[in-house]
Amino acid sequence: MSTSVIIDPVELTKSLIACPSVTPNDAGVLQELQTHLEKIGFRCTRMPFAEEGTLSVDNLYASYGEGSPHLCFGGHTDVVPVGNPDSWSHNPFEAVIKDGKLFGRGAADMKSAIAAFTAAASNFINAHKFTGTLSLLITNDEEGPAINGTKKVLEAITKNGEKIDACIVGEPTCPKQLGEMIKIGRRGSLTANIKIEGLQGHVAYPQWTLNPIDALTKILNNIINLKLDEGTEDFPPSNIEIVKIDADNTADNVVPQTATAQLNIRYNVLQNEAGLKKILSDIADKELSGSKYQSQIKFRNSANPFLNKKSAFTQKIKAAVDEVTGLDSVFGTTGGTSDARFFKDYCEVAEFGLIGETAHQVDEHVEVKDIQNLAEIYEKIIIKYFN
Ligand SMILES: [Zn+2]
C-alpha cells in the first residue's frame, strides 16, 4: 500500500471549508475528505446514525495498518451557522486567503486541523514502515447534540474489534499563539432544571396563594452561595451559573402557579454527578420542608470530568509541539466540552489544535503558517508515537 500522495494541508482546508457543513448537513465534506484519505490508502467506512427525536448524521471512520499500537485522530467536520453572512468580510464558505490569514467557517474549529492531520498522515506513510494502526474518526455531529456522532462510532468500531490505544483530538486549544496549550482534561457539565409549584391566585389576596417565586429564589440564593471546592493544580474551582429563571406569567396581578430555573455546573475531578445531584436536591428539600410547595429537579449530565495527567503519550505531544514552535507548551483543562469526553472511556486522549480565538465568530480565521506548522507537529507526534 505504498503511496506517494502529497496532501497540501492548506488546499485541503480550503476544499473542506467550501462545503457548508452546518450540523447536521455534511454538504459533501465527508466525501471530500474520504477521497483524499482513500488516495493515501486509508480504508474508509461511512457510519450514519439516527435515533428518534434526532436528525440522522453521517460519520467517517478511516484506518491504515493493523493491530496495535493504534493512534486515532478525533475530529468533526460540522460547523456552527455563520450568523449574518453580510457581517463577514469574505464569503464564509470561500476560504479566502488575505494577508497570510485563511478566512472561513470552520477554519479554526476545526477543518484546518483535519486537513493538517491528513497531510501529516500521508507524509508519515510515504516515509515510514510501521506496525500498528493509524486512524481518523470524523463526525459531522459535534457542534449539535453529539448523539449520533463520535459516541456511537466508538461503540460500533469497538464491537467490530477495533481497539484504540491513544487519541489526539484536533480541537483548537491555543489561546493566542500556536503551541501554547495542550489540553489533557476537561471539566464535567451538569445542567439542572428546578421547578417549584405553588398556588396561583390574586396578588391582592396573598393569603390565598402560595408564591413559587419566593421558594425558588431562596433555593437559588443558597445555590449561588455554595463554594463547591477550591479547584486543583490542573482545574479551576467548580462553578455554578444560573442561566434561566421563568414564572410563565403574562399578568401583572396574578401570583403564578409555577416558577422554574435552570443552572449549569462546570465541575472538576473533585466532584461527581451523583454528589452534585445530592447537594442540589438537599438544598431544595431543606428549603421546602414543612411547606406545601411541590418541587421537581431534572438533571442532564452531558460530560464527566477527566484528566490524563502527563503520561508518556502527552509528553510526546508536548515534545512535538515544542520542537516545531520553540515554545514551552503548558497542559490545560480550560474551555467547554469536546468529543474527548467520549474517547476518554476507550483510550488515552489529549487535545491539540490551532488558536481558538475566532472559533464560532464572524470572520473566523487562522494563520496559513499555523496550518502548515500544525501539520508538521502532527507528523512529529505520529513519528514519536510509532517509534
Ligand atoms: Zn470544535
mmCIF file of C-alpha atoms and ligand atoms in Angstrom:
data_model
loop_
_atom_site.group_PDB
_atom_site.id
_atom_site.type_symbol
_atom_site.label_atom_id
_atom_site.label_comp_id
_atom_site.label_asym_id
_atom_site.label_seq_id
_atom_site.Cartn_x
_atom_site.Cartn_y
_atom_site.Cartn_z
ATOM 1 C CA MET A 1 0.000 0.000 0.000
ATOM 2 C CA SER A 2 2.895 2.370 -0.532
ATOM 3 C CA THR A 3 1.906 5.750 -1.787
ATOM 4 C CA SER A 4 3.482 8.984 -2.789
ATOM 5 C CA VAL A 5 0.386 11.082 -2.440
ATOM 6 C CA ILE A 6 1.278 14.543 -1.180
ATOM 7 C CA ILE A 7 -1.511 16.423 0.546
ATOM 8 C CA ASP A 8 -1.258 20.199 0.863
ATOM 9 C CA PRO A 9 -2.972 20.945 4.181
ATOM 10 C CA VAL A 10 -3.948 24.487 3.130
ATOM 11 C CA GLU A 11 -5.539 23.359 -0.149
ATOM 12 C CA LEU A 12 -7.403 20.582 1.662
ATOM 13 C CA THR A 13 -8.613 23.048 4.323
ATOM 14 C CA LYS A 14 -9.985 25.245 1.541
ATOM 15 C CA SER A 15 -11.863 22.405 -0.114
ATOM 16 C CA LEU A 16 -13.332 21.293 3.237
ATOM 17 C CA ILE A 17 -14.456 24.853 4.061
ATOM 18 C CA ALA A 18 -16.086 25.081 0.630
ATOM 19 C CA CYS A 19 -18.658 22.522 1.836
ATOM 20 C CA PRO A 20 -21.197 24.412 4.001
ATOM 21 C CA SER A 21 -21.467 21.589 6.529
ATOM 22 C CA VAL A 22 -23.593 23.217 9.226
ATOM 23 C CA THR A 23 -24.718 20.487 11.649
ATOM 24 C CA PRO A 24 -26.233 18.030 10.772
ATOM 25 C CA ASN A 25 -25.790 18.503 6.967
ATOM 26 C CA ASP A 26 -22.433 17.254 5.765
ATOM 27 C CA ALA A 27 -22.819 19.015 2.381
ATOM 28 C CA GLY A 28 -20.289 16.675 0.767
ATOM 29 C CA VAL A 29 -17.488 17.416 3.222
ATOM 30 C CA LEU A 30 -17.058 13.806 4.364
ATOM 31 C CA GLN A 31 -16.850 12.624 0.757
ATOM 32 C CA GLU A 32 -14.243 15.291 0.011
ATOM 33 C CA LEU A 33 -12.116 14.105 2.932
ATOM 34 C CA GLN A 34 -12.703 10.433 2.148
ATOM 35 C CA THR A 35 -11.473 10.903 -1.429
ATOM 36 C CA HIS A 36 -8.141 12.217 -0.123
ATOM 37 C CA LEU A 37 -7.808 9.543 2.559
ATOM 38 C CA GLU A 38 -8.518 6.755 0.070
ATOM 39 C CA LYS A 39 -5.790 8.115 -2.203
ATOM 40 C CA ILE A 40 -3.339 7.741 0.674
ATOM 41 C CA GLY A 41 -4.530 4.169 1.217
ATOM 42 C CA PHE A 42 -6.922 4.521 4.149
ATOM 43 C CA ARG A 43 -9.828 2.090 4.388
ATOM 44 C CA CYS A 44 -12.895 4.305 4.770
ATOM 45 C CA THR A 45 -16.247 3.403 6.284
ATOM 46 C CA ARG A 46 -19.196 5.746 6.427
ATOM 47 C CA MET A 47 -21.260 5.316 9.582
ATOM 48 C CA PRO A 48 -24.537 7.232 9.555
ATOM 49 C CA PHE A 49 -26.603 7.082 12.736
ATOM 50 C CA ALA A 50 -30.080 8.246 13.676
ATOM 51 C CA GLU A 51 -32.420 7.858 16.557
ATOM 52 C CA GLU A 52 -35.900 9.002 17.441
ATOM 53 C CA GLY A 53 -36.081 12.738 18.044
ATOM 54 C CA THR A 54 -32.738 13.458 16.385
ATOM 55 C CA LEU A 55 -31.662 14.100 12.824
ATOM 56 C CA SER A 56 -29.607 11.489 11.005
ATOM 57 C CA VAL A 57 -25.884 12.303 10.945
ATOM 58 C CA ASP A 58 -23.102 10.817 8.862
ATOM 59 C CA ASN A 59 -19.647 9.938 10.194
ATOM 60 C CA LEU A 60 -16.393 8.696 8.673
ATOM 61 C CA TYR A 61 -14.010 6.149 10.129
ATOM 62 C CA ALA A 62 -10.760 5.716 8.206
ATOM 63 C CA SER A 63 -7.912 3.385 9.167
ATOM 64 C CA TYR A 64 -4.497 2.400 7.836
ATOM 65 C CA GLY A 65 -2.431 -0.569 9.006
ATOM 66 C CA GLU A 66 -3.459 -3.183 11.523
ATOM 67 C CA GLY A 67 -3.374 -4.068 15.197
ATOM 68 C CA SER A 68 -1.626 -2.216 17.972
ATOM 69 C CA PRO A 69 -0.475 0.290 18.832
ATOM 70 C CA HIS A 70 -3.417 2.246 17.481
ATOM 71 C CA LEU A 71 -3.292 6.036 17.255
ATOM 72 C CA CYS A 72 -6.530 7.772 16.316
ATOM 73 C CA PHE A 73 -7.237 11.372 15.362
ATOM 74 C CA GLY A 74 -10.656 12.630 16.504
ATOM 75 C CA GLY A 75 -12.298 15.481 14.661
ATOM 76 C CA HIS A 76 -15.529 16.984 13.423
ATOM 77 C CA THR A 77 -16.395 18.386 10.015
ATOM 78 C CA ASP A 78 -19.612 20.087 11.093
ATOM 79 C CA VAL A 79 -19.614 23.811 11.768
ATOM 80 C CA VAL A 80 -21.872 26.276 13.564
ATOM 81 C CA PRO A 81 -24.076 28.611 11.457
ATOM 82 C CA VAL A 82 -22.440 31.730 10.024
ATOM 83 C CA GLY A 83 -24.917 34.183 11.558
ATOM 84 C CA ASN A 84 -25.491 37.169 9.298
ATOM 85 C CA PRO A 85 -23.376 36.497 6.170
ATOM 86 C CA ASP A 86 -23.284 40.251 5.439
ATOM 87 C CA SER A 87 -21.262 40.762 8.621
ATOM 88 C CA TRP A 88 -18.404 38.708 7.147
ATOM 89 C CA SER A 89 -15.546 40.382 5.268
ATOM 90 C CA HIS A 90 -15.435 37.391 2.895
ATOM 91 C CA ASN A 91 -17.881 34.659 1.929
ATOM 92 C CA PRO A 92 -17.642 32.252 4.915
ATOM 93 C CA PHE A 93 -17.505 29.218 2.586
ATOM 94 C CA GLU A 94 -14.995 30.578 0.088
ATOM 95 C CA ALA A 95 -11.860 30.138 2.225
ATOM 96 C CA VAL A 96 -10.341 33.421 1.095
ATOM 97 C CA ILE A 97 -6.664 33.964 1.982
ATOM 98 C CA LYS A 98 -5.708 37.561 2.747
ATOM 99 C CA ASP A 99 -2.559 38.891 4.450
ATOM 100 C CA GLY A 100 -1.498 35.367 5.397
ATOM 101 C CA LYS A 101 -4.842 34.560 7.032
ATOM 102 C CA LEU A 102 -7.368 31.999 5.823
ATOM 103 C CA PHE A 103 -10.966 33.074 6.478
ATOM 104 C CA GLY A 104 -13.978 30.791 6.647
ATOM 105 C CA ARG A 105 -16.433 28.984 8.875
ATOM 106 C CA GLY A 106 -14.589 26.003 10.317
ATOM 107 C CA ALA A 107 -11.111 27.478 9.715
ATOM 108 C CA ALA A 108 -10.286 27.377 13.436
ATOM 109 C CA ASP A 109 -12.902 24.894 14.593
ATOM 110 C CA MET A 110 -11.739 22.590 13.098
ATOM 111 C CA LYS A 111 -11.392 21.793 9.405
ATOM 112 C CA SER A 112 -7.792 23.043 9.253
ATOM 113 C CA ALA A 113 -6.772 20.517 11.907
ATOM 114 C CA ILE A 114 -8.390 17.657 9.978
ATOM 115 C CA ALA A 115 -6.552 18.745 6.833
ATOM 116 C CA ALA A 116 -3.290 19.113 8.783
ATOM 117 C CA PHE A 117 -3.595 15.612 10.217
ATOM 118 C CA THR A 118 -4.443 14.142 6.803
ATOM 119 C CA ALA A 119 -1.340 15.789 5.328
ATOM 120 C CA ALA A 120 0.751 14.564 8.272
ATOM 121 C CA ALA A 121 -0.559 11.023 7.849
ATOM 122 C CA SER A 122 0.295 10.978 4.135
ATOM 123 C CA ASN A 123 3.833 12.249 4.790
ATOM 124 C CA PHE A 124 4.307 9.679 7.540
ATOM 125 C CA ILE A 125 3.004 6.796 5.433
ATOM 126 C CA ASN A 126 5.186 7.896 2.491
ATOM 127 C CA ALA A 127 8.348 7.871 4.581
ATOM 128 C CA HIS A 128 7.908 5.163 7.229
ATOM 129 C CA LYS A 129 7.167 1.488 7.611
ATOM 130 C CA PHE A 130 5.309 0.950 10.853
ATOM 131 C CA THR A 131 3.404 -1.672 12.763
ATOM 132 C CA GLY A 132 0.082 -0.680 14.237
ATOM 133 C CA THR A 133 -2.919 1.330 13.156
ATOM 134 C CA LEU A 134 -3.334 4.971 12.279
ATOM 135 C CA SER A 135 -6.937 6.140 12.059
ATOM 136 C CA LEU A 136 -9.233 9.133 11.811
ATOM 137 C CA LEU A 137 -12.652 9.229 13.414
ATOM 138 C CA ILE A 138 -14.517 12.167 11.916
ATOM 139 C CA THR A 139 -18.050 13.081 12.885
ATOM 140 C CA ASN A 140 -20.465 15.622 11.470
ATOM 141 C CA ASP A 141 -22.289 15.832 14.815
ATOM 142 C CA GLU A 142 -20.112 17.632 17.357
ATOM 143 C CA GLU A 143 -21.486 21.165 17.320
ATOM 144 C CA GLY A 144 -25.043 19.817 17.558
ATOM 145 C CA PRO A 145 -26.495 17.329 20.031
ATOM 146 C CA ALA A 146 -23.491 14.964 19.586
ATOM 147 C CA ILE A 147 -25.828 11.987 19.954
ATOM 148 C CA ASN A 148 -25.237 10.343 16.565
ATOM 149 C CA GLY A 149 -21.545 11.088 16.299
ATOM 150 C CA THR A 150 -18.303 10.062 17.999
ATOM 151 C CA LYS A 151 -20.034 8.221 20.838
ATOM 152 C CA LYS A 152 -21.879 5.838 18.501
ATOM 153 C CA VAL A 153 -18.932 5.383 16.136
ATOM 154 C CA LEU A 154 -16.727 4.356 19.073
ATOM 155 C CA GLU A 155 -19.349 1.850 20.227
ATOM 156 C CA ALA A 156 -19.676 0.400 16.714
ATOM 157 C CA ILE A 157 -15.968 0.078 15.885
ATOM 158 C CA THR A 158 -15.254 -1.414 19.314
ATOM 159 C CA LYS A 159 -17.929 -4.029 18.621
ATOM 160 C CA ASN A 160 -16.087 -4.675 15.355
ATOM 161 C CA GLY A 161 -12.910 -5.463 17.260
ATOM 162 C CA GLU A 162 -11.061 -2.150 16.903
ATOM 163 C CA LYS A 163 -9.048 -1.145 19.958
ATOM 164 C CA ILE A 164 -7.747 2.424 20.022
ATOM 165 C CA ASP A 165 -4.815 2.976 22.385
ATOM 166 C CA ALA A 166 -4.397 6.726 22.137
ATOM 167 C CA CYS A 167 -6.300 9.587 20.579
ATOM 168 C CA ILE A 168 -5.448 13.143 19.714
ATOM 169 C CA VAL A 169 -8.457 15.403 19.261
ATOM 170 C CA GLY A 170 -7.849 18.339 16.918
ATOM 171 C CA GLU A 171 -9.979 20.983 18.644
ATOM 172 C CA PRO A 172 -8.445 24.458 18.802
ATOM 173 C CA THR A 173 -6.567 24.507 22.118
ATOM 174 C CA CYS A 174 -4.301 27.542 21.897
ATOM 175 C CA PRO A 175 -5.422 30.915 23.317
ATOM 176 C CA LYS A 176 -3.222 33.302 21.288
ATOM 177 C CA GLN A 177 -0.246 31.507 19.769
ATOM 178 C CA LEU A 178 0.170 28.078 18.174
ATOM 179 C CA GLY A 179 1.847 25.757 20.668
ATOM 180 C CA GLU A 180 0.814 27.436 23.899
ATOM 181 C CA MET A 181 -1.538 24.805 25.249
ATOM 182 C CA ILE A 182 -2.244 21.087 25.059
ATOM 183 C CA LYS A 183 -5.438 20.009 26.747
ATOM 184 C CA ILE A 184 -5.152 16.928 28.908
ATOM 185 C CA GLY A 185 -8.545 17.034 30.568
ATOM 186 C CA ARG A 186 -11.885 18.749 30.617
ATOM 187 C CA ARG A 187 -14.436 19.706 33.209
ATOM 188 C CA GLY A 188 -17.745 17.922 33.552
ATOM 189 C CA SER A 189 -21.059 19.623 32.772
ATOM 190 C CA LEU A 190 -24.291 19.133 34.715
ATOM 191 C CA THR A 191 -27.496 21.007 33.889
ATOM 192 C CA ALA A 192 -30.333 21.161 36.424
ATOM 193 C CA ASN A 193 -33.900 22.348 35.861
ATOM 194 C CA ILE A 194 -35.690 23.250 39.068
ATOM 195 C CA LYS A 195 -39.472 23.555 39.017
ATOM 196 C CA ILE A 196 -41.448 24.809 42.006
ATOM 197 C CA GLU A 197 -45.208 24.521 42.118
ATOM 198 C CA GLY A 198 -47.175 26.797 44.436
ATOM 199 C CA LEU A 199 -50.761 28.020 44.305
ATOM 200 C CA GLN A 200 -51.947 30.583 41.775
ATOM 201 C CA GLY A 201 -54.146 33.470 42.892
ATOM 202 C CA HIS A 202 -54.827 37.207 43.090
ATOM 203 C CA VAL A 203 -51.826 39.318 44.149
ATOM 204 C CA ALA A 204 -54.134 41.369 46.362
ATOM 205 C CA TYR A 205 -55.056 38.273 48.360
ATOM 206 C CA PRO A 206 -51.719 36.630 49.054
ATOM 207 C CA GLN A 207 -53.189 34.698 51.979
ATOM 208 C CA TRP A 208 -54.972 32.516 49.414
ATOM 209 C CA THR A 209 -51.883 31.943 47.253
ATOM 210 C CA LEU A 210 -48.532 30.226 47.571
ATOM 211 C CA ASN A 211 -45.934 32.091 45.554
ATOM 212 C CA PRO A 212 -43.460 29.668 43.948
ATOM 213 C CA ILE A 213 -41.044 32.523 43.177
ATOM 214 C CA ASP A 214 -40.453 33.043 46.913
ATOM 215 C CA ALA A 215 -39.355 29.468 47.341
ATOM 216 C CA LEU A 216 -37.376 29.326 44.108
ATOM 217 C CA THR A 217 -35.366 32.471 44.844
ATOM 218 C CA LYS A 218 -34.484 31.203 48.327
ATOM 219 C CA ILE A 219 -33.259 27.927 46.847
ATOM 220 C CA LEU A 220 -31.278 29.728 44.145
ATOM 221 C CA ASN A 221 -29.754 32.042 46.724
ATOM 222 C CA ASN A 222 -28.452 29.033 48.654
ATOM 223 C CA ILE A 223 -27.108 27.514 45.455
ATOM 224 C CA ILE A 224 -25.200 30.569 44.243
ATOM 225 C CA ASN A 225 -23.581 30.928 47.644
ATOM 226 C CA LEU A 226 -22.246 27.373 47.511
ATOM 227 C CA LYS A 227 -18.499 27.002 47.332
ATOM 228 C CA LEU A 228 -18.030 23.537 45.886
ATOM 229 C CA ASP A 229 -14.236 23.352 46.007
ATOM 230 C CA GLU A 230 -11.046 25.352 45.585
ATOM 231 C CA GLY A 231 -10.006 23.672 42.332
ATOM 232 C CA THR A 232 -6.869 21.581 41.839
ATOM 233 C CA GLU A 233 -3.440 22.102 40.346
ATOM 234 C CA ASP A 234 -4.962 21.255 36.963
ATOM 235 C CA PHE A 235 -8.520 22.576 37.279
ATOM 236 C CA PRO A 236 -10.194 25.846 38.283
ATOM 237 C CA PRO A 237 -12.812 25.665 41.086
ATOM 238 C CA SER A 238 -16.107 24.044 40.103
ATOM 239 C CA ASN A 239 -18.555 26.770 39.118
ATOM 240 C CA ILE A 240 -22.338 27.145 39.148
ATOM 241 C CA GLU A 241 -24.164 29.580 36.859
ATOM 242 C CA ILE A 242 -27.901 30.189 36.852
ATOM 243 C CA VAL A 243 -28.868 30.567 33.201
ATOM 244 C CA LYS A 244 -32.682 30.912 33.207
ATOM 245 C CA ILE A 245 -35.448 31.985 35.599
ATOM 246 C CA ASP A 246 -39.057 31.935 34.475
ATOM 247 C CA ALA A 247 -42.511 32.107 36.014
ATOM 248 C CA ASP A 248 -44.542 31.784 32.823
ATOM 249 C CA ASN A 249 -46.736 34.699 33.919
ATOM 250 C CA THR A 250 -48.424 37.061 31.430
ATOM 251 C CA ALA A 251 -50.421 39.047 34.008
ATOM 252 C CA ASP A 252 -49.441 41.778 36.492
ATOM 253 C CA ASN A 253 -51.968 40.862 39.140
ATOM 254 C CA VAL A 254 -51.550 37.114 39.398
ATOM 255 C CA VAL A 255 -49.292 35.067 41.613
ATOM 256 C CA PRO A 256 -48.100 32.342 39.235
ATOM 257 C CA GLN A 257 -48.681 28.653 39.772
ATOM 258 C CA THR A 258 -45.128 27.577 38.905
ATOM 259 C CA ALA A 259 -41.647 29.005 38.707
ATOM 260 C CA THR A 260 -38.647 27.381 37.073
ATOM 261 C CA ALA A 261 -34.925 27.950 36.910
ATOM 262 C CA GLN A 262 -32.091 26.327 35.024
ATOM 263 C CA LEU A 263 -28.481 26.201 36.076
ATOM 264 C CA ASN A 264 -25.284 24.676 34.775
ATOM 265 C CA ILE A 265 -22.350 23.394 36.792
ATOM 266 C CA ARG A 266 -18.903 23.056 35.188
ATOM 267 C CA TYR A 267 -17.126 20.794 37.614
ATOM 268 C CA ASN A 268 -13.662 19.410 38.172
ATOM 269 C CA VAL A 269 -12.441 15.972 39.251
ATOM 270 C CA LEU A 270 -13.133 16.752 42.927
ATOM 271 C CA GLN A 271 -16.875 16.483 42.168
ATOM 272 C CA ASN A 272 -19.048 13.851 40.563
ATOM 273 C CA GLU A 273 -22.503 13.690 39.045
ATOM 274 C CA ALA A 274 -24.185 11.805 41.919
ATOM 275 C CA GLY A 275 -22.653 14.048 44.578
ATOM 276 C CA LEU A 276 -23.719 17.255 42.845
ATOM 277 C CA LYS A 277 -27.257 15.980 42.317
ATOM 278 C CA LYS A 278 -27.489 15.219 46.009
ATOM 279 C CA ILE A 279 -26.177 18.665 47.022
ATOM 280 C CA LEU A 280 -28.802 20.426 44.884
ATOM 281 C CA SER A 281 -31.637 18.109 45.905
ATOM 282 C CA ASP A 282 -30.766 18.502 49.592
ATOM 283 C CA ILE A 283 -30.856 22.303 49.315
ATOM 284 C CA ALA A 284 -34.326 22.198 47.752
ATOM 285 C CA ASP A 285 -35.610 19.631 50.258
ATOM 286 C CA LYS A 286 -34.318 21.634 53.215
ATOM 287 C CA GLU A 287 -35.795 24.904 51.979
ATOM 288 C CA LEU A 288 -39.199 23.390 51.217
ATOM 289 C CA SER A 289 -39.508 21.052 54.181
ATOM 290 C CA GLY A 290 -42.750 21.587 56.067
ATOM 291 C CA SER A 291 -44.188 23.743 53.247
ATOM 292 C CA LYS A 292 -46.923 22.985 50.736
ATOM 293 C CA TYR A 293 -44.710 23.607 47.735
ATOM 294 C CA GLN A 294 -44.117 20.792 45.279
ATOM 295 C CA SER A 295 -40.737 20.591 43.646
ATOM 296 C CA GLN A 296 -39.086 18.674 40.849
ATOM 297 C CA ILE A 297 -35.468 18.791 39.698
ATOM 298 C CA LYS A 298 -34.482 17.340 36.339
ATOM 299 C CA PHE A 299 -30.800 16.745 35.678
ATOM 300 C CA ARG A 300 -28.814 16.259 32.486
ATOM 301 C CA ASN A 301 -25.160 15.362 32.854
ATOM 302 C CA SER A 302 -23.560 15.887 29.437
ATOM 303 C CA ALA A 303 -19.933 15.263 30.406
ATOM 304 C CA ASN A 304 -17.918 13.801 33.254
ATOM 305 C CA PRO A 305 -14.612 15.440 34.112
ATOM 306 C CA PHE A 306 -11.373 13.702 33.239
ATOM 307 C CA LEU A 307 -7.648 14.236 33.482
ATOM 308 C CA ASN A 308 -4.914 12.456 31.550
ATOM 309 C CA LYS A 309 -2.050 13.533 33.700
ATOM 310 C CA LYS A 310 1.293 13.896 31.941
ATOM 311 C CA SER A 311 1.559 10.388 30.515
ATOM 312 C CA ALA A 312 4.182 9.172 28.012
ATOM 313 C CA PHE A 313 1.642 9.995 25.277
ATOM 314 C CA THR A 314 1.047 13.572 26.397
ATOM 315 C CA GLN A 315 4.818 14.055 26.834
ATOM 316 C CA LYS A 316 5.321 13.010 23.199
ATOM 317 C CA ILE A 317 2.744 15.563 22.110
ATOM 318 C CA LYS A 318 4.485 18.255 24.150
ATOM 319 C CA ALA A 319 7.867 17.344 22.681
ATOM 320 C CA ALA A 320 6.486 17.584 19.127
ATOM 321 C CA VAL A 321 4.733 20.903 19.833
ATOM 322 C CA ASP A 322 7.809 22.431 21.479
ATOM 323 C CA GLU A 323 10.170 21.256 18.716
ATOM 324 C CA VAL A 324 8.134 22.948 15.980
ATOM 325 C CA THR A 325 7.052 26.112 17.799
ATOM 326 C CA GLY A 326 10.049 26.699 20.056
ATOM 327 C CA LEU A 327 7.653 27.292 22.958
ATOM 328 C CA ASP A 328 7.329 25.562 26.306
ATOM 329 C CA SER A 329 3.715 24.427 25.962
ATOM 330 C CA VAL A 330 1.530 24.003 29.031
ATOM 331 C CA PHE A 331 -1.044 21.328 29.869
ATOM 332 C CA GLY A 332 -4.503 22.815 30.386
ATOM 333 C CA THR A 333 -8.083 21.810 31.123
ATOM 334 C CA THR A 334 -9.946 25.029 30.319
ATOM 335 C CA GLY A 335 -12.861 25.551 27.973
ATOM 336 C CA GLY A 336 -16.061 23.743 27.149
ATOM 337 C CA THR A 337 -16.645 20.083 26.488
ATOM 338 C CA SER A 338 -15.435 18.283 23.365
ATOM 339 C CA ASP A 339 -15.640 14.784 21.947
ATOM 340 C CA ALA A 340 -12.599 13.939 24.083
ATOM 341 C CA ARG A 341 -15.264 13.172 26.708
ATOM 342 C CA PHE A 342 -16.265 10.123 24.621
ATOM 343 C CA PHE A 343 -12.752 8.959 23.693
ATOM 344 C CA LYS A 344 -11.646 9.019 27.325
ATOM 345 C CA ASP A 345 -13.783 5.919 28.018
ATOM 346 C CA TYR A 346 -11.823 3.937 25.404
ATOM 347 C CA CYS A 347 -8.239 5.192 25.376
ATOM 348 C CA GLU A 348 -5.774 7.838 26.434
ATOM 349 C CA VAL A 349 -6.817 11.172 24.994
ATOM 350 C CA ALA A 350 -5.324 14.635 24.652
ATOM 351 C CA GLU A 351 -6.248 17.616 22.520
ATOM 352 C CA PHE A 352 -4.089 19.849 20.403
ATOM 353 C CA GLY A 353 -5.050 22.177 17.598
ATOM 354 C CA LEU A 354 -4.998 25.751 16.374
ATOM 355 C CA ILE A 355 -5.858 29.077 18.029
ATOM 356 C CA GLY A 356 -9.475 29.097 19.149
ATOM 357 C CA GLU A 357 -9.977 32.829 19.496
ATOM 358 C CA THR A 358 -12.189 33.306 16.422
ATOM 359 C CA ALA A 359 -13.999 29.955 16.581
ATOM 360 C CA HIS A 360 -17.786 30.364 16.102
ATOM 361 C CA GLN A 361 -17.263 34.099 15.391
ATOM 362 C CA VAL A 362 -17.891 36.237 12.334
ATOM 363 C CA ASP A 363 -14.674 36.309 10.232
ATOM 364 C CA GLU A 364 -13.379 33.072 11.774
ATOM 365 C CA HIS A 365 -9.793 32.702 10.551
ATOM 366 C CA VAL A 366 -6.396 31.116 11.133
ATOM 367 C CA GLU A 367 -2.867 31.918 10.053
ATOM 368 C CA VAL A 368 -1.908 29.927 6.943
ATOM 369 C CA LYS A 369 1.524 29.375 8.505
ATOM 370 C CA ASP A 370 -0.135 27.811 11.560
ATOM 371 C CA ILE A 371 -1.910 25.223 9.397
ATOM 372 C CA GLN A 372 1.448 24.221 7.919
ATOM 373 C CA ASN A 373 3.100 24.138 11.344
ATOM 374 C CA LEU A 374 0.230 22.123 12.773
ATOM 375 C CA ALA A 375 0.729 19.518 10.002
ATOM 376 C CA GLU A 376 4.397 19.346 10.961
ATOM 377 C CA ILE A 377 3.526 18.949 14.653
ATOM 378 C CA TYR A 378 1.045 16.167 13.918
ATOM 379 C CA GLU A 379 3.614 14.377 11.757
ATOM 380 C CA LYS A 380 6.137 14.512 14.602
ATOM 381 C CA ILE A 381 3.515 13.199 17.041
ATOM 382 C CA ILE A 382 2.783 10.254 14.712
ATOM 383 C CA ILE A 383 6.507 9.507 14.300
ATOM 384 C CA LYS A 384 7.151 9.666 18.051
ATOM 385 C CA TYR A 385 4.086 7.535 18.740
ATOM 386 C CA PHE A 386 5.027 4.675 16.415
ATOM 387 C CA ASN A 387 8.759 4.903 17.105
HETATM 388 ZN ZN ZN B 1 -14.858 22.054 17.588
#
